[in-house]
mmCIF file of C-alpha atoms in Angstrom:
data_model
loop_
_atom_site.group_PDB
_atom_site.id
_atom_site.type_symbol
_atom_site.label_atom_id
_atom_site.label_comp_id
_atom_site.label_asym_id
_atom_site.label_seq_id
_atom_site.Cartn_x
_atom_site.Cartn_y
_atom_site.Cartn_z
ATOM 1 C CA UNK O 1 103.742 -36.336 10.192
ATOM 2 C CA UNK O 2 102.327 -32.828 10.039
ATOM 3 C CA UNK O 3 101.262 -31.460 13.401
ATOM 4 C CA UNK O 4 97.672 -30.187 13.591
ATOM 5 C CA UNK O 5 97.225 -26.521 14.349
ATOM 6 C CA UNK O 6 95.646 -25.719 17.682
ATOM 7 C CA UNK O 7 92.349 -23.926 17.144
ATOM 8 C CA UNK O 8 92.070 -20.943 19.453
ATOM 9 C CA UNK O 9 89.071 -18.675 19.941
ATOM 10 C CA UNK O 10 89.759 -15.408 21.801
ATOM 11 C CA UNK O 11 86.581 -13.779 23.106
ATOM 12 C CA UNK O 12 86.006 -10.390 24.729
ATOM 13 C CA UNK O 13 83.306 -7.765 24.869
ATOM 14 C CA UNK O 14 84.390 -4.615 26.684
ATOM 15 C CA UNK O 15 87.003 -1.930 26.174
ATOM 16 C CA UNK O 16 89.224 -3.022 29.119
ATOM 17 C CA UNK O 17 89.166 -6.629 27.900
ATOM 18 C CA UNK O 18 90.043 -5.521 24.365
ATOM 19 C CA UNK O 19 93.029 -3.507 25.614
ATOM 20 C CA UNK O 20 94.358 -6.387 27.688
ATOM 21 C CA UNK O 21 93.672 -9.066 25.094
ATOM 22 C CA UNK O 22 95.118 -7.115 22.146
ATOM 23 C CA UNK O 23 98.714 -8.280 22.841
ATOM 24 C CA UNK O 24 97.453 -11.874 23.145
ATOM 25 C CA UNK O 25 95.573 -11.607 19.847
ATOM 26 C CA UNK O 26 98.642 -10.110 18.171
ATOM 27 C CA UNK O 27 101.084 -12.807 19.242
ATOM 28 C CA UNK O 28 98.813 -15.736 18.381
ATOM 29 C CA UNK O 29 97.654 -14.273 15.053
ATOM 30 C CA UNK O 30 101.302 -13.885 14.016
ATOM 31 C CA UNK O 31 101.900 -17.643 14.326
ATOM 32 C CA UNK O 32 99.865 -19.270 11.582
ATOM 33 C CA UNK O 33 101.976 -22.429 11.630
ATOM 34 C CA UNK O 34 101.052 -23.637 15.111
ATOM 35 C CA UNK O 35 97.721 -21.889 15.653
ATOM 36 C CA UNK O 36 94.487 -21.200 13.846
ATOM 37 C CA UNK O 37 93.341 -18.176 15.837
ATOM 38 C CA UNK O 38 90.001 -16.438 15.565
ATOM 39 C CA UNK O 39 88.647 -13.456 17.488
ATOM 40 C CA UNK O 40 85.060 -13.107 18.644
ATOM 41 C CA UNK O 41 83.645 -9.934 20.219
ATOM 42 C CA UNK O 42 80.310 -9.864 22.004
ATOM 43 C CA UNK O 43 80.290 -6.037 21.838
ATOM 44 C CA UNK O 44 78.967 -5.862 25.395
ATOM 45 C CA UNK O 45 80.275 -2.282 25.018
ATOM 46 C CA UNK O 46 79.957 -1.209 21.377
ATOM 47 C CA UNK O 47 81.519 2.215 20.726
ATOM 48 C CA UNK O 48 84.126 1.923 23.481
ATOM 49 C CA UNK O 49 85.165 -1.480 22.166
ATOM 50 C CA UNK O 50 85.396 -0.360 18.542
ATOM 51 C CA UNK O 51 87.867 2.409 19.427
ATOM 52 C CA UNK O 52 90.302 -0.164 20.820
ATOM 53 C CA UNK O 53 89.856 -2.590 17.928
ATOM 54 C CA UNK O 54 90.688 0.228 15.524
ATOM 55 C CA UNK O 55 93.749 1.354 17.514
ATOM 56 C CA UNK O 56 95.271 -2.138 17.636
ATOM 57 C CA UNK O 57 94.128 -3.003 14.069
ATOM 58 C CA UNK O 58 92.088 -5.993 15.218
ATOM 59 C CA UNK O 59 89.368 -7.210 12.866
ATOM 60 C CA UNK O 60 87.064 -9.683 14.641
ATOM 61 C CA UNK O 61 86.229 -12.922 12.866
ATOM 62 C CA UNK O 62 82.910 -12.991 14.714
ATOM 63 C CA UNK O 63 81.004 -9.929 15.944
ATOM 64 C CA UNK O 64 77.933 -10.820 18.010
ATOM 65 C CA UNK O 65 76.937 -7.133 18.364
ATOM 66 C CA UNK O 66 74.929 -7.755 21.539
ATOM 67 C CA UNK O 67 74.825 -4.285 23.079
ATOM 68 C CA UNK O 68 71.249 -3.033 23.429
ATOM 69 C CA UNK O 69 69.504 -0.064 25.112
ATOM 70 C CA UNK O 70 68.785 -0.467 28.840
ATOM 71 C CA UNK O 71 70.790 -3.672 28.862
ATOM 72 C CA UNK O 72 70.577 -5.708 32.075
ATOM 73 C CA UNK O 73 72.585 -8.639 33.366
ATOM 74 C CA UNK O 74 69.770 -11.160 32.838
ATOM 75 C CA UNK O 75 69.331 -10.368 29.150
ATOM 76 C CA UNK O 76 73.033 -9.900 28.480
ATOM 77 C CA UNK O 77 74.041 -13.223 30.037
ATOM 78 C CA UNK O 78 71.324 -15.102 28.160
ATOM 79 C CA UNK O 79 72.205 -13.388 24.863
ATOM 80 C CA UNK O 80 75.911 -14.163 25.171
ATOM 81 C CA UNK O 81 75.318 -17.803 26.031
ATOM 82 C CA UNK O 82 72.873 -18.278 23.158
ATOM 83 C CA UNK O 83 75.007 -16.421 20.586
ATOM 84 C CA UNK O 84 78.351 -17.995 21.482
ATOM 85 C CA UNK O 85 76.817 -21.441 20.902
ATOM 86 C CA UNK O 86 76.698 -20.808 17.147
ATOM 87 C CA UNK O 87 80.319 -19.641 17.039
ATOM 88 C CA UNK O 88 81.516 -22.628 19.040
ATOM 89 C CA UNK O 89 79.631 -25.017 16.770
ATOM 90 C CA UNK O 90 80.984 -23.391 13.593
ATOM 91 C CA UNK O 91 84.655 -23.013 14.598
ATOM 92 C CA UNK O 92 84.886 -25.925 17.056
ATOM 93 C CA UNK O 93 87.910 -24.505 18.941
ATOM 94 C CA UNK O 94 90.294 -26.554 21.044
ATOM 95 C CA UNK O 95 90.814 -23.645 23.428
ATOM 96 C CA UNK O 96 88.672 -20.626 24.287
ATOM 97 C CA UNK O 97 90.453 -17.625 25.807
ATOM 98 C CA UNK O 98 88.497 -15.372 28.157
ATOM 99 C CA UNK O 99 89.660 -12.421 30.200
ATOM 100 C CA UNK O 100 89.139 -11.219 33.732
ATOM 101 C CA UNK O 101 85.781 -10.608 35.297
ATOM 102 C CA UNK O 102 83.164 -9.506 32.775
ATOM 103 C CA UNK O 103 79.773 -11.015 32.076
ATOM 104 C CA UNK O 104 81.162 -11.909 28.637
ATOM 105 C CA UNK O 105 83.969 -13.929 30.239
ATOM 106 C CA UNK O 106 81.719 -15.813 32.632
ATOM 107 C CA UNK O 107 79.031 -16.640 30.054
ATOM 108 C CA UNK O 108 81.535 -17.603 27.344
ATOM 109 C CA UNK O 109 83.399 -19.860 29.785
ATOM 110 C CA UNK O 110 80.164 -21.662 30.542
ATOM 111 C CA UNK O 111 79.346 -21.975 26.844
ATOM 112 C CA UNK O 112 82.832 -23.312 26.056
ATOM 113 C CA UNK O 113 82.456 -25.878 28.836
ATOM 114 C CA UNK O 114 79.140 -26.996 27.385
ATOM 115 C CA UNK O 115 80.785 -27.293 23.939
ATOM 116 C CA UNK O 116 83.694 -29.375 25.223
ATOM 117 C CA UNK O 117 86.427 -26.777 24.595
ATOM 118 C CA UNK O 118 89.146 -26.075 27.145
ATOM 119 C CA UNK O 119 88.934 -22.647 28.778
ATOM 120 C CA UNK O 120 92.027 -20.444 29.222
ATOM 121 C CA UNK O 121 91.478 -17.630 31.728
ATOM 122 C CA UNK O 122 93.745 -14.600 31.282
ATOM 123 C CA UNK O 123 94.114 -12.462 34.423
ATOM 124 C CA UNK O 124 92.955 -15.291 36.658
ATOM 125 C CA UNK O 125 93.007 -15.386 40.448
ATOM 126 C CA UNK O 126 92.167 -11.803 41.391
ATOM 127 C CA UNK O 127 89.902 -11.714 44.440
ATOM 128 C CA UNK O 128 88.237 -9.360 46.919
ATOM 129 C CA UNK O 129 86.456 -12.322 48.568
ATOM 130 C CA UNK O 130 83.295 -10.180 48.722
ATOM 131 C CA UNK O 131 80.898 -11.359 46.041
ATOM 132 C CA UNK O 132 79.041 -8.039 46.101
ATOM 133 C CA UNK O 133 82.121 -5.874 45.547
ATOM 134 C CA UNK O 134 82.807 -5.319 42.768
ATOM 135 C CA UNK O 135 79.402 -6.439 41.492
ATOM 136 C CA UNK O 136 79.025 -8.613 39.440
ATOM 137 C CA UNK O 137 82.731 -8.886 38.598
ATOM 138 C CA UNK O 138 83.927 -10.697 41.726
ATOM 139 C CA UNK O 139 81.529 -13.594 41.257
ATOM 140 C CA UNK O 140 82.213 -13.634 37.501
ATOM 141 C CA UNK O 141 85.898 -14.227 38.284
ATOM 142 C CA UNK O 142 85.202 -16.973 40.788
ATOM 143 C CA UNK O 143 82.791 -18.774 38.463
ATOM 144 C CA UNK O 144 85.266 -18.497 35.568
ATOM 145 C CA UNK O 145 87.977 -20.056 37.736
ATOM 146 C CA UNK O 146 85.738 -23.024 38.526
ATOM 147 C CA UNK O 147 85.280 -23.640 34.797
ATOM 148 C CA UNK O 148 88.773 -22.800 33.456
ATOM 149 C CA UNK O 149 91.306 -25.468 32.526
ATOM 150 C CA UNK O 150 94.339 -23.141 32.289
ATOM 151 C CA UNK O 151 94.774 -20.158 34.606
ATOM 152 C CA UNK O 152 97.068 -17.330 33.508
ATOM 153 C CA UNK O 153 97.631 -15.516 36.803
ATOM 154 C CA UNK O 154 99.242 -12.042 36.734
ATOM 155 C CA UNK O 155 100.893 -12.082 40.183
ATOM 156 C CA UNK O 156 102.102 -14.473 42.894
ATOM 157 C CA UNK O 157 99.191 -13.371 45.067
ATOM 158 C CA UNK O 158 96.745 -14.356 42.300
ATOM 159 C CA UNK O 159 98.496 -17.741 42.043
ATOM 160 C CA UNK O 160 98.121 -18.251 45.793
ATOM 161 C CA UNK O 161 94.440 -17.316 45.671
ATOM 162 C CA UNK O 162 93.849 -20.043 43.093
ATOM 163 C CA UNK O 163 95.845 -22.631 45.051
ATOM 164 C CA UNK O 164 93.810 -21.888 48.182
ATOM 165 C CA UNK O 165 90.665 -22.607 46.176
ATOM 166 C CA UNK O 166 91.949 -26.043 45.246
ATOM 167 C CA UNK O 167 93.057 -25.257 41.687
ATOM 168 C CA UNK O 168 95.718 -27.709 40.450
ATOM 169 C CA UNK O 169 99.075 -25.912 40.496
ATOM 170 C CA UNK O 170 100.016 -27.586 37.187
ATOM 171 C CA UNK O 171 97.198 -25.650 35.499
ATOM 172 C CA UNK O 172 98.398 -22.234 36.759
ATOM 173 C CA UNK O 173 100.920 -20.076 34.862
ATOM 174 C CA UNK O 174 102.409 -16.911 36.419
ATOM 175 C CA UNK O 175 102.480 -14.347 33.622
ATOM 176 C CA UNK O 176 102.408 -10.723 34.738
ATOM 177 C CA UNK O 177 99.551 -8.593 33.430
ATOM 178 C CA UNK O 178 98.967 -8.081 29.712
ATOM 179 C CA UNK O 179 97.919 -4.463 30.372
ATOM 180 C CA UNK O 180 101.626 -3.623 30.687
ATOM 181 C CA UNK O 181 102.196 -5.257 27.283
ATOM 182 C CA UNK O 182 99.364 -3.141 25.868
ATOM 183 C CA UNK O 183 100.815 0.062 27.292
ATOM 184 C CA UNK O 184 104.174 -0.680 25.648
ATOM 185 C CA UNK O 185 102.605 -1.527 22.299
ATOM 186 C CA UNK O 186 100.315 1.508 22.559
ATOM 187 C CA UNK O 187 103.230 3.795 23.350
ATOM 188 C CA UNK O 188 105.062 2.635 20.218
ATOM 189 C CA UNK O 189 101.978 3.149 18.045
ATOM 190 C CA UNK O 190 101.576 6.698 19.383
ATOM 191 C CA UNK O 191 105.212 7.444 18.506
ATOM 192 C CA UNK O 192 104.733 6.400 14.896
ATOM 193 C CA UNK O 193 101.312 7.907 14.132
ATOM 194 C CA UNK O 194 99.644 11.267 14.649
ATOM 195 C CA UNK O 195 96.275 11.243 16.372
ATOM 196 C CA UNK O 196 93.698 14.038 16.212
ATOM 197 C CA UNK O 197 92.268 12.745 19.494
ATOM 198 C CA UNK O 198 95.519 13.554 21.325
ATOM 199 C CA UNK O 199 95.698 17.019 19.766
ATOM 200 C CA UNK O 200 92.126 17.690 20.955
ATOM 201 C CA UNK O 201 93.068 16.686 24.494
ATOM 202 C CA UNK O 202 96.137 18.939 24.438
ATOM 203 C CA UNK O 203 93.884 21.853 23.455
ATOM 204 C CA UNK O 204 91.475 21.028 26.297
ATOM 205 C CA UNK O 205 94.302 20.997 28.841
ATOM 206 C CA UNK O 206 95.521 24.337 27.507
ATOM 207 C CA UNK O 207 97.838 26.226 29.822
ATOM 208 C CA UNK O 208 96.917 24.369 33.026
ATOM 209 C CA UNK O 209 100.007 23.754 35.149
ATOM 210 C CA UNK O 210 98.428 20.739 36.838
ATOM 211 C CA UNK O 211 95.538 18.495 35.949
ATOM 212 C CA UNK O 212 93.747 15.578 37.579
ATOM 213 C CA UNK O 213 92.308 12.713 35.531
ATOM 214 C CA UNK O 214 89.031 11.310 36.924
ATOM 215 C CA UNK O 215 87.037 8.289 35.813
ATOM 216 C CA UNK O 216 84.003 6.656 37.419
ATOM 217 C CA UNK O 217 81.428 4.097 36.385
ATOM 218 C CA UNK O 218 81.046 1.204 38.851
ATOM 219 C CA UNK O 219 77.531 -0.061 39.557
ATOM 220 C CA UNK O 220 78.090 -0.139 43.319
ATOM 221 C CA UNK O 221 78.829 3.610 43.242
ATOM 222 C CA UNK O 222 75.581 4.545 41.474
ATOM 223 C CA UNK O 223 73.340 6.744 43.625
ATOM 224 C CA UNK O 224 74.849 7.806 46.948
ATOM 225 C CA UNK O 225 78.398 6.916 45.917
ATOM 226 C CA UNK O 226 78.309 9.279 42.951
ATOM 227 C CA UNK O 227 76.665 12.009 45.018
ATOM 228 C CA UNK O 228 79.662 11.820 47.380
ATOM 229 C CA UNK O 229 82.111 11.772 44.468
ATOM 230 C CA UNK O 230 80.433 14.851 42.943
ATOM 231 C CA UNK O 231 80.639 16.706 46.264
ATOM 232 C CA UNK O 232 84.332 15.836 46.559
ATOM 233 C CA UNK O 233 85.162 16.986 43.017
ATOM 234 C CA UNK O 234 83.245 20.250 43.498
ATOM 235 C CA UNK O 235 85.193 20.957 46.671
ATOM 236 C CA UNK O 236 88.550 20.050 45.125
ATOM 237 C CA UNK O 237 87.844 22.315 42.145
ATOM 238 C CA UNK O 238 86.895 25.264 44.389
ATOM 239 C CA UNK O 239 89.860 24.781 46.718
ATOM 240 C CA UNK O 240 92.322 24.460 43.813
ATOM 241 C CA UNK O 241 91.201 26.904 41.090
ATOM 242 C CA UNK O 242 94.590 26.620 39.351
ATOM 243 C CA UNK O 243 94.159 22.834 38.928
ATOM 244 C CA UNK O 244 92.138 21.446 36.018
ATOM 245 C CA UNK O 245 89.974 18.341 36.541
ATOM 246 C CA UNK O 246 89.462 16.300 33.351
ATOM 247 C CA UNK O 247 86.630 13.771 33.547
ATOM 248 C CA UNK O 248 85.844 11.472 30.584
ATOM 249 C CA UNK O 249 82.223 10.660 31.443
ATOM 250 C CA UNK O 250 80.915 7.116 31.053
ATOM 251 C CA UNK O 251 77.782 6.957 28.850
ATOM 252 C CA UNK O 252 75.683 5.058 31.429
ATOM 253 C CA UNK O 253 72.806 7.426 32.335
ATOM 254 C CA UNK O 254 73.276 6.614 36.037
ATOM 255 C CA UNK O 255 76.699 8.218 35.717
ATOM 256 C CA UNK O 256 76.315 10.745 32.918
ATOM 257 C CA UNK O 257 73.177 12.586 34.079
ATOM 258 C CA UNK O 258 74.197 13.428 37.683
ATOM 259 C CA UNK O 259 77.774 14.254 36.676
ATOM 260 C CA UNK O 260 76.718 16.644 33.903
ATOM 261 C CA UNK O 261 73.976 18.242 36.009
ATOM 262 C CA UNK O 262 76.229 18.935 38.990
ATOM 263 C CA UNK O 263 79.679 19.500 37.474
ATOM 264 C CA UNK O 264 78.934 20.822 33.998
ATOM 265 C CA UNK O 265 79.184 24.519 34.868
ATOM 266 C CA UNK O 266 82.315 24.503 37.028
ATOM 267 C CA UNK O 267 85.051 26.401 35.216
ATOM 268 C CA UNK O 268 88.029 24.203 36.077
ATOM 269 C CA UNK O 269 86.228 20.890 35.497
ATOM 270 C CA UNK O 270 86.207 19.645 31.904
ATOM 271 C CA UNK O 271 83.639 16.914 31.212
ATOM 272 C CA UNK O 272 84.566 15.121 28.003
ATOM 273 C CA UNK O 273 83.422 12.051 26.094
ATOM 274 C CA UNK O 274 85.088 8.675 26.716
ATOM 275 C CA UNK O 275 88.421 8.839 24.954
ATOM 276 C CA UNK O 276 90.085 6.521 22.447
ATOM 277 C CA UNK O 277 92.854 4.446 23.968
ATOM 278 C CA UNK O 278 95.653 6.596 22.534
ATOM 279 C CA UNK O 279 94.209 9.770 24.082
ATOM 280 C CA UNK O 280 93.642 8.009 27.387
ATOM 281 C CA UNK O 281 97.261 6.839 27.468
ATOM 282 C CA UNK O 282 98.303 10.474 26.935
ATOM 283 C CA UNK O 283 96.012 11.623 29.765
ATOM 284 C CA UNK O 284 97.382 9.020 32.176
ATOM 285 C CA UNK O 285 100.997 9.764 31.283
ATOM 286 C CA UNK O 286 100.674 13.534 31.596
ATOM 287 C CA UNK O 287 98.272 14.075 34.503
ATOM 288 C CA UNK O 288 99.429 14.891 38.030
ATOM 289 C CA UNK O 289 97.010 12.518 39.736
ATOM 290 C CA UNK O 290 94.424 9.868 38.806
ATOM 291 C CA UNK O 291 91.170 9.472 40.730
ATOM 292 C CA UNK O 292 89.163 6.430 39.618
ATOM 293 C CA UNK O 293 86.956 3.501 40.559
ATOM 294 C CA UNK O 294 88.397 1.378 37.732
ATOM 295 C CA UNK O 295 90.184 -1.901 38.288
ATOM 296 C CA UNK O 296 92.381 -1.854 35.196
ATOM 297 C CA UNK O 297 93.566 1.719 35.715
ATOM 298 C CA UNK O 298 95.102 0.605 39.018
ATOM 299 C CA UNK O 299 97.362 -1.665 36.979
ATOM 300 C CA UNK O 300 98.033 0.864 34.228
ATOM 301 C CA UNK O 301 99.001 3.413 36.876
ATOM 302 C CA UNK O 302 101.749 1.113 38.136
ATOM 303 C CA UNK O 303 103.029 0.699 34.586
ATOM 304 C CA UNK O 304 103.238 4.476 34.242
ATOM 305 C CA UNK O 305 104.386 5.222 37.795
ATOM 306 C CA UNK O 306 101.308 7.407 38.333
ATOM 307 C CA UNK O 307 99.870 7.988 41.809
ATOM 308 C CA UNK O 308 96.198 6.955 41.955
ATOM 309 C CA UNK O 309 93.285 7.305 44.386
ATOM 310 C CA UNK O 310 90.743 4.497 44.091
ATOM 311 C CA UNK O 311 87.119 5.295 44.904
ATOM 312 C CA UNK O 312 86.229 1.799 46.064
ATOM 313 C CA UNK O 313 86.050 0.036 49.420
ATOM 314 C CA UNK O 314 87.648 -3.168 48.130
ATOM 315 C CA UNK O 315 90.210 -4.051 45.490
ATOM 316 C CA UNK O 316 91.199 -7.277 43.802
ATOM 317 C CA UNK O 317 94.542 -5.627 43.067
ATOM 318 C CA UNK O 318 96.171 -5.280 46.510
ATOM 319 C CA UNK O 319 99.631 -5.437 44.912
ATOM 320 C CA UNK O 320 99.108 -1.900 43.614
ATOM 321 C CA UNK O 321 98.156 -0.696 47.103
ATOM 322 C CA UNK O 322 101.125 -2.494 48.674
ATOM 323 C CA UNK O 323 103.438 -0.844 46.141
ATOM 324 C CA UNK O 324 102.480 2.572 47.535
ATOM 325 C CA UNK O 325 101.226 3.909 44.228
ATOM 326 C CA UNK O 326 97.508 3.338 44.932
ATOM 327 C CA UNK O 327 95.488 4.561 47.905
ATOM 328 C CA UNK O 328 91.953 3.361 48.629
ATOM 329 C CA UNK O 329 89.605 6.227 49.531
ATOM 330 C CA UNK O 330 86.170 4.690 48.889
ATOM 331 C CA UNK O 331 83.413 7.166 48.126
ATOM 332 C CA UNK O 332 83.967 9.130 51.319
ATOM 333 C CA UNK O 333 84.052 12.784 50.254
ATOM 334 C CA UNK O 334 86.422 13.896 53.002
ATOM 335 C CA UNK O 335 88.902 11.105 52.268
ATOM 336 C CA UNK O 336 88.908 11.938 48.560
ATOM 337 C CA UNK O 337 89.393 15.669 49.227
ATOM 338 C CA UNK O 338 92.140 15.195 51.827
ATOM 339 C CA UNK O 339 94.096 12.617 49.806
ATOM 340 C CA UNK O 340 93.856 14.753 46.657
ATOM 341 C CA UNK O 341 95.080 17.908 48.352
ATOM 342 C CA UNK O 342 97.916 16.010 50.019
ATOM 343 C CA UNK O 343 99.108 14.672 46.671
ATOM 344 C CA UNK O 344 98.785 18.023 44.890
ATOM 345 C CA UNK O 345 101.042 19.573 47.526
ATOM 346 C CA UNK O 346 103.788 16.980 47.061
ATOM 347 C CA UNK O 347 106.831 18.119 45.101
ATOM 348 C CA UNK O 348 108.067 14.678 43.926
ATOM 349 C CA UNK O 349 105.864 12.383 41.832
ATOM 350 C CA UNK O 350 106.118 8.617 41.965
ATOM 351 C CA UNK O 351 107.065 8.442 38.275
ATOM 352 C CA UNK O 352 110.226 10.403 39.040
ATOM 353 C CA UNK O 353 111.495 7.546 41.235
ATOM 354 C CA UNK O 354 112.686 4.088 40.172
ATOM 355 C CA UNK O 355 109.257 2.504 40.570
ATOM 356 C CA UNK O 356 108.838 -1.128 39.473
ATOM 357 C CA UNK O 357 105.352 -2.339 38.591
ATOM 358 C CA UNK O 358 104.131 -5.426 40.482
ATOM 359 C CA UNK O 359 102.380 -6.474 37.256
ATOM 360 C CA UNK O 360 105.460 -7.387 35.274
ATOM 361 C CA UNK O 361 107.618 -6.003 32.485
ATOM 362 C CA UNK O 362 105.367 -6.298 29.446
ATOM 363 C CA UNK O 363 106.136 -9.925 28.541
ATOM 364 C CA UNK O 364 102.914 -11.526 29.756
ATOM 365 C CA UNK O 365 101.566 -12.286 26.291
ATOM 366 C CA UNK O 366 104.846 -14.010 25.345
ATOM 367 C CA UNK O 367 104.641 -16.195 28.458
ATOM 368 C CA UNK O 368 101.044 -17.115 27.580
ATOM 369 C CA UNK O 369 102.032 -17.921 23.990
ATOM 370 C CA UNK O 370 105.001 -20.068 25.036
ATOM 371 C CA UNK O 371 102.893 -22.042 27.498
ATOM 372 C CA UNK O 372 100.416 -22.871 24.720
ATOM 373 C CA UNK O 373 103.211 -23.862 22.287
ATOM 374 C CA UNK O 374 104.445 -26.393 24.816
ATOM 375 C CA UNK O 375 101.088 -28.099 25.406
#
């Protein structure tokens, strides 16, 4: 008797989700015997998402195209829930894959539950235990865990977090983090293709002996947080005129306007547009230090052995901090300045040692695939 294919719907909406879900999409799409796999994007982030889809050659089966000007969480959540209903009714999946902590993940999980599909949560179990930090991501994760049927947890700590919340241990799979898979796949793609985006970055870096990569976008840092970050970067630039600061600026006006107004005329600070994934990999690999408020970059840094300062007061990725490769500095200007100068004065970088990432060896997507084969 012929076995029915499992119908899988993989849904994401932001650039970080697309990066981390690309290896999962790839491995399931390759098996057309056991799985009927379709990809749906909400396009919660439009341009940033499209860059990643193009890099990994992913063509969505459903594109909800929900990004709109002055988007807020009320409208976005309602739009996702309403739009995903039509996809769920048309495809009628057995399993819906969501990722991490985005509004897309939380709303799609709820929609899948309403539709009677089982929810598979990739990167499950990360916690700060402070529902306001990061906002709204921490609560999105917790709500997704309450709905999910299968929890793909990247670390033992994430597994333990889920167990403490009463999640059945039989529904939890320890996988490692798919971002390490994506870095490996991305590195191979870069080796085989030439990218104008990387050549542009190389020209921007020019003859600088050292450069710092900075990113910032979190809602909780808008306002005073970014004023402190700007002060810190100004001071670092003035104290280290031989060091170049490269800052791909997030398009959110709450970030873009103050950053450009205050840092745009400083000679050794280069404000650039958000970069395609291939160029961002190059920046992470080749910089001397990363300063960020991103969650995913904390994981990518461990995969690259790159020392990173995190401009947040909490992290759902304590494994990176425990590994010694990440230091939390919040948005305290003095902490950022001191930690940056200390790292710039070091003669040995972490990547020159035998550093092992706490997020696995790049086989997370294979573990996820094998667990679904065996259901």
